[in-house]
Amino acid sequence: MEKHILRLKVNGDEYEVYIHPKTLLAEVIRDHLGLTGTKRGCDTVSCGACTVNVEGKSVKSCSVLAIQCEGLEVTTVEGLEVNGKLSQIQRAFLDNGSYQCGFCTPGMLMSSTAFLSELEGKKPSEEEIRESIEGNVCRCTGYNSIVRAIDAVAQGKYKEE
Ligand code: FES
Ligand code: FES
């Protein structure tokens, strides 16, 4: 199969990669760009560990071809920290102990970042918060500490630094 030159914008940086058209976005992010914060768990769209944001919407990067993202803004967990400052949801995860082994954490952070940005100041219910991460599996925390962290940010307890 012929290879394709893909131009991709990830975390604000422009990349050019030479790939087969059927290469998954998850594969490009980890294997070509070396952004290994994004995890691959199931590769069957079930666990959410590979979640990244494309144009601000959370997307399971094992479920899309990289060429589908040509010209779009992709954000990975590495892109949440800006100028050495953690994002609000990253700080809330730290403060609430919202991780144990950490394998699900990048995906959880990306899903909750997309969810929080769509709220536009609206305060979500606990049910809405739980729904926002229902595509992300965590085998360690029992989810409550993750829900607390998302709620703390939604309630305005964190400011941009
Ligand atoms: S690796 Fe993509 S959903 Fe599990
Ligand atoms: S912290 Fe281990 S899977 Fe979520």
PDB file of C-alpha atoms and ligand atoms in Angstrom:
ATOM      1  CA  MET A   1       0.000   0.000   0.000  1.00  0.00           C
ATOM      2  CA  GLU A   2       1.296   3.454  -0.886  1.00  0.00           C
ATOM      3  CA  LYS A   3       2.489   5.715   1.869  1.00  0.00           C
ATOM      4  CA  HIS A   4       1.103   9.168   2.410  1.00  0.00           C
ATOM      5  CA  ILE A   5       2.666  12.345   3.794  1.00  0.00           C
ATOM      6  CA  LEU A   6       0.429  13.503   6.599  1.00  0.00           C
ATOM      7  CA  ARG A   7       0.566  17.004   8.037  1.00  0.00           C
ATOM      8  CA  LEU A   8      -0.726  17.038  11.564  1.00  0.00           C
ATOM      9  CA  LYS A   9      -0.986  19.729  14.226  1.00  0.00           C
ATOM     10  CA  VAL A  10      -0.513  18.298  17.693  1.00  0.00           C
ATOM     11  CA  ASN A  11      -0.323  20.415  20.855  1.00  0.00           C
ATOM     12  CA  GLY A  12       0.221  23.461  18.656  1.00  0.00           C
ATOM     13  CA  ASP A  13       3.221  21.974  16.819  1.00  0.00           C
ATOM     14  CA  GLU A  14       3.183  21.072  13.121  1.00  0.00           C
ATOM     15  CA  TYR A  15       4.385  17.588  12.185  1.00  0.00           C
ATOM     16  CA  GLU A  16       4.896  15.808   8.902  1.00  0.00           C
ATOM     17  CA  VAL A  17       4.846  12.022   8.994  1.00  0.00           C
ATOM     18  CA  TYR A  18       5.152   9.438   6.267  1.00  0.00           C
ATOM     19  CA  ILE A  19       2.536   6.758   6.929  1.00  0.00           C
ATOM     20  CA  HIS A  20       0.312   4.103   5.429  1.00  0.00           C
ATOM     21  CA  PRO A  21      -3.219   5.487   4.977  1.00  0.00           C
ATOM     22  CA  LYS A  22      -4.612   2.925   7.410  1.00  0.00           C
ATOM     23  CA  THR A  23      -2.380   4.026  10.309  1.00  0.00           C
ATOM     24  CA  LEU A  24      -4.361   4.801  13.425  1.00  0.00           C
ATOM     25  CA  LEU A  25      -4.112   8.183  15.106  1.00  0.00           C
ATOM     26  CA  ALA A  26      -2.985   6.422  18.322  1.00  0.00           C
ATOM     27  CA  GLU A  27      -0.089   4.828  16.450  1.00  0.00           C
ATOM     28  CA  VAL A  28       1.051   8.124  14.912  1.00  0.00           C
ATOM     29  CA  ILE A  29       0.874   9.922  18.254  1.00  0.00           C
ATOM     30  CA  ARG A  30       2.869   7.316  20.151  1.00  0.00           C
ATOM     31  CA  ASP A  31       5.147   5.705  17.582  1.00  0.00           C
ATOM     32  CA  HIS A  32       5.833   8.519  15.141  1.00  0.00           C
ATOM     33  CA  LEU A  33       5.636  11.583  17.395  1.00  0.00           C
ATOM     34  CA  GLY A  34       6.854   9.904  20.596  1.00  0.00           C
ATOM     35  CA  LEU A  35       3.981  11.326  22.667  1.00  0.00           C
ATOM     36  CA  THR A  36       3.625   8.264  24.855  1.00  0.00           C
ATOM     37  CA  GLY A  37       1.353   9.904  27.429  1.00  0.00           C
ATOM     38  CA  THR A  38      -1.494   8.598  25.276  1.00  0.00           C
ATOM     39  CA  LYS A  39      -1.962   4.934  26.198  1.00  0.00           C
ATOM     40  CA  ARG A  40      -3.219   2.000  24.192  1.00  0.00           C
ATOM     41  CA  GLY A  41      -5.193  -0.449  26.275  1.00  0.00           C
ATOM     42  CA  CYS A  42      -7.777  -2.445  24.352  1.00  0.00           C
ATOM     43  CA  ASP A  43      -7.441  -1.123  20.775  1.00  0.00           C
ATOM     44  CA  THR A  44     -11.138  -1.960  20.423  1.00  0.00           C
ATOM     45  CA  VAL A  45     -12.663   1.397  21.430  1.00  0.00           C
ATOM     46  CA  SER A  46     -13.641   0.106  24.872  1.00  0.00           C
ATOM     47  CA  CYS A  47     -11.216   1.400  27.508  1.00  0.00           C
ATOM     48  CA  GLY A  48     -10.671   5.088  26.680  1.00  0.00           C
ATOM     49  CA  ALA A  49      -6.959   5.018  27.604  1.00  0.00           C
ATOM     50  CA  CYS A  50      -6.138   6.365  24.130  1.00  0.00           C
ATOM     51  CA  THR A  51      -8.452   9.395  24.367  1.00  0.00           C
ATOM     52  CA  VAL A  52      -7.153  12.629  22.859  1.00  0.00           C
ATOM     53  CA  ASN A  53      -8.993  15.767  21.858  1.00  0.00           C
ATOM     54  CA  VAL A  54      -9.569  16.655  18.226  1.00  0.00           C
ATOM     55  CA  GLU A  55     -10.854  20.189  17.718  1.00  0.00           C
ATOM     56  CA  GLY A  56     -11.743  20.177  21.434  1.00  0.00           C
ATOM     57  CA  LYS A  57     -13.866  16.993  21.302  1.00  0.00           C
ATOM     58  CA  SER A  58     -12.664  13.826  22.979  1.00  0.00           C
ATOM     59  CA  VAL A  59     -11.889  11.056  20.531  1.00  0.00           C
ATOM     60  CA  LYS A  60     -10.576   7.542  21.083  1.00  0.00           C
ATOM     61  CA  SER A  61      -7.444   7.643  19.003  1.00  0.00           C
ATOM     62  CA  CYS A  62      -7.548   3.865  18.372  1.00  0.00           C
ATOM     63  CA  SER A  63     -10.834   4.418  16.539  1.00  0.00           C
ATOM     64  CA  VAL A  64      -9.763   6.960  13.920  1.00  0.00           C
ATOM     65  CA  LEU A  65      -7.282   6.945  11.097  1.00  0.00           C
ATOM     66  CA  ALA A  66      -4.583   9.563  11.387  1.00  0.00           C
ATOM     67  CA  ILE A  67      -5.417  10.874   7.902  1.00  0.00           C
ATOM     68  CA  GLN A  68      -8.919  11.739   9.128  1.00  0.00           C
ATOM     69  CA  CYS A  69      -7.259  14.328  11.374  1.00  0.00           C
ATOM     70  CA  GLU A  70      -5.261  16.055   8.658  1.00  0.00           C
ATOM     71  CA  GLY A  71      -5.483  19.816   9.203  1.00  0.00           C
ATOM     72  CA  LEU A  72      -7.281  19.462  12.542  1.00  0.00           C
ATOM     73  CA  GLU A  73      -6.040  20.514  15.995  1.00  0.00           C
ATOM     74  CA  VAL A  74      -5.125  17.468  18.052  1.00  0.00           C
ATOM     75  CA  THR A  75      -4.354  17.774  21.760  1.00  0.00           C
ATOM     76  CA  THR A  76      -2.781  15.017  23.806  1.00  0.00           C
ATOM     77  CA  VAL A  77      -2.199  14.902  27.542  1.00  0.00           C
ATOM     78  CA  GLU A  78       1.243  16.452  26.984  1.00  0.00           C
ATOM     79  CA  GLY A  79      -0.521  19.533  25.620  1.00  0.00           C
ATOM     80  CA  LEU A  80      -2.510  20.234  28.796  1.00  0.00           C
ATOM     81  CA  GLU A  81       0.488  21.740  30.569  1.00  0.00           C
ATOM     82  CA  VAL A  82       1.287  25.188  29.195  1.00  0.00           C
ATOM     83  CA  ASN A  83       4.557  27.008  29.982  1.00  0.00           C
ATOM     84  CA  GLY A  84       5.239  24.608  32.830  1.00  0.00           C
ATOM     85  CA  LYS A  85       1.803  25.165  34.410  1.00  0.00           C
ATOM     86  CA  LEU A  86      -0.565  22.258  34.871  1.00  0.00           C
ATOM     87  CA  SER A  87      -4.146  22.735  33.725  1.00  0.00           C
ATOM     88  CA  GLN A  88      -6.956  23.097  36.242  1.00  0.00           C
ATOM     89  CA  ILE A  89      -8.087  19.492  35.840  1.00  0.00           C
ATOM     90  CA  GLN A  90      -4.526  18.191  36.218  1.00  0.00           C
ATOM     91  CA  ARG A  91      -4.179  20.082  39.511  1.00  0.00           C
ATOM     92  CA  ALA A  92      -7.583  18.849  40.647  1.00  0.00           C
ATOM     93  CA  PHE A  93      -6.557  15.219  39.911  1.00  0.00           C
ATOM     94  CA  LEU A  94      -3.436  15.723  42.018  1.00  0.00           C
ATOM     95  CA  ASP A  95      -5.328  17.334  44.900  1.00  0.00           C
ATOM     96  CA  ASN A  96      -8.055  14.694  44.912  1.00  0.00           C
ATOM     97  CA  GLY A  97      -5.806  11.653  44.471  1.00  0.00           C
ATOM     98  CA  SER A  98      -7.721  10.774  41.297  1.00  0.00           C
ATOM     99  CA  TYR A  99      -5.267   8.154  40.083  1.00  0.00           C
ATOM    100  CA  GLN A 100      -3.484   5.057  41.302  1.00  0.00           C
ATOM    101  CA  CYS A 101      -1.627   3.103  38.606  1.00  0.00           C
ATOM    102  CA  GLY A 102      -2.180   6.060  36.254  1.00  0.00           C
ATOM    103  CA  PHE A 103      -2.843   4.045  33.111  1.00  0.00           C
ATOM    104  CA  CYS A 104      -6.299   5.531  32.572  1.00  0.00           C
ATOM    105  CA  THR A 105      -5.307   9.008  33.716  1.00  0.00           C
ATOM    106  CA  PRO A 106      -4.304  10.608  30.388  1.00  0.00           C
ATOM    107  CA  GLY A 107      -7.569   9.484  28.808  1.00  0.00           C
ATOM    108  CA  MET A 108      -9.576  10.597  31.842  1.00  0.00           C
ATOM    109  CA  LEU A 109      -7.894  13.999  31.730  1.00  0.00           C
ATOM    110  CA  MET A 110      -8.655  14.437  28.041  1.00  0.00           C
ATOM    111  CA  SER A 111     -12.312  13.370  28.359  1.00  0.00           C
ATOM    112  CA  SER A 112     -12.840  15.649  31.338  1.00  0.00           C
ATOM    113  CA  THR A 113     -11.053  18.554  29.644  1.00  0.00           C
ATOM    114  CA  ALA A 114     -13.428  18.295  26.674  1.00  0.00           C
ATOM    115  CA  PHE A 115     -16.432  17.955  28.995  1.00  0.00           C
ATOM    116  CA  LEU A 116     -15.450  20.970  31.104  1.00  0.00           C
ATOM    117  CA  SER A 117     -14.834  23.146  28.077  1.00  0.00           C
ATOM    118  CA  GLU A 118     -18.308  22.356  26.738  1.00  0.00           C
ATOM    119  CA  LEU A 119     -20.026  23.403  29.988  1.00  0.00           C
ATOM    120  CA  GLU A 120     -19.541  27.124  29.370  1.00  0.00           C
ATOM    121  CA  GLY A 121     -20.029  27.952  33.036  1.00  0.00           C
ATOM    122  CA  LYS A 122     -22.969  25.566  33.586  1.00  0.00           C
ATOM    123  CA  LYS A 123     -22.662  23.468  36.754  1.00  0.00           C
ATOM    124  CA  PRO A 124     -23.032  19.771  35.918  1.00  0.00           C
ATOM    125  CA  SER A 125     -24.799  17.207  38.067  1.00  0.00           C
ATOM    126  CA  GLU A 126     -22.851  14.243  39.426  1.00  0.00           C
ATOM    127  CA  GLU A 127     -24.704  12.079  36.910  1.00  0.00           C
ATOM    128  CA  GLU A 128     -23.557  14.285  34.022  1.00  0.00           C
ATOM    129  CA  ILE A 129     -19.968  14.107  35.268  1.00  0.00           C
ATOM    130  CA  ARG A 130     -20.152  10.309  35.474  1.00  0.00           C
ATOM    131  CA  GLU A 131     -21.644  10.164  31.974  1.00  0.00           C
ATOM    132  CA  SER A 132     -18.801  12.315  30.641  1.00  0.00           C
ATOM    133  CA  ILE A 133     -16.272   9.645  31.597  1.00  0.00           C
ATOM    134  CA  GLU A 134     -18.357   6.575  30.907  1.00  0.00           C
ATOM    135  CA  GLY A 135     -16.147   5.731  27.915  1.00  0.00           C
ATOM    136  CA  ASN A 136     -13.076   5.646  30.156  1.00  0.00           C
ATOM    137  CA  VAL A 137     -12.383   2.571  32.248  1.00  0.00           C
ATOM    138  CA  CYS A 138     -10.473   2.817  35.531  1.00  0.00           C
ATOM    139  CA  ARG A 139      -9.619  -0.423  37.285  1.00  0.00           C
ATOM    140  CA  CYS A 140      -8.141   1.216  40.387  1.00  0.00           C
ATOM    141  CA  THR A 141      -9.900   4.245  41.808  1.00  0.00           C
ATOM    142  CA  GLY A 142     -13.585   3.347  41.892  1.00  0.00           C
ATOM    143  CA  TYR A 143     -14.180   6.639  40.019  1.00  0.00           C
ATOM    144  CA  ASN A 144     -15.293   8.730  43.033  1.00  0.00           C
ATOM    145  CA  SER A 145     -12.045  10.680  43.317  1.00  0.00           C
ATOM    146  CA  ILE A 146     -12.125  11.368  39.576  1.00  0.00           C
ATOM    147  CA  VAL A 147     -15.696  12.646  39.791  1.00  0.00           C
ATOM    148  CA  ARG A 148     -14.689  14.868  42.742  1.00  0.00           C
ATOM    149  CA  ALA A 149     -11.846  16.406  40.746  1.00  0.00           C
ATOM    150  CA  ILE A 150     -14.043  17.159  37.732  1.00  0.00           C
ATOM    151  CA  ASP A 151     -16.708  18.613  40.008  1.00  0.00           C
ATOM    152  CA  ALA A 152     -14.158  20.840  41.774  1.00  0.00           C
ATOM    153  CA  VAL A 153     -13.108  22.379  38.461  1.00  0.00           C
ATOM    154  CA  ALA A 154     -16.720  22.728  37.291  1.00  0.00           C
ATOM    155  CA  GLN A 155     -17.529  24.509  40.559  1.00  0.00           C
ATOM    156  CA  GLY A 156     -14.807  27.070  39.801  1.00  0.00           C
ATOM    157  CA  LYS A 157     -12.462  25.990  42.604  1.00  0.00           C
ATOM    158  CA  TYR A 158      -9.447  26.211  40.277  1.00  0.00           C
ATOM    159  CA  LYS A 159      -8.256  29.276  38.379  1.00  0.00           C
ATOM    160  CA  GLU A 160      -5.842  29.520  35.462  1.00  0.00           C
ATOM    161  CA  GLU A 161      -2.346  30.082  36.857  1.00  0.00           C
TER     162      GLU A 161
HETATM  163  S1  FES B   1      -7.080   1.712  23.384  1.00  0.00           S
HETATM  164 FE1  FES B   1      -8.548   2.993  22.456  1.00  0.00          FE
HETATM  165  S2  FES B   1     -10.342   2.674  23.626  1.00  0.00           S
HETATM  166 FE2  FES B   1      -8.901   1.270  24.475  1.00  0.00          FE
HETATM  167  S1  FES B   2      -5.705   4.616  38.023  1.00  0.00           S
HETATM  168 FE1  FES B   2      -5.290   2.569  37.393  1.00  0.00          FE
HETATM  169  S2  FES B   2      -6.704   2.245  35.797  1.00  0.00           S
HETATM  170 FE2  FES B   2      -7.268   4.167  36.592  1.00  0.00          FE
END
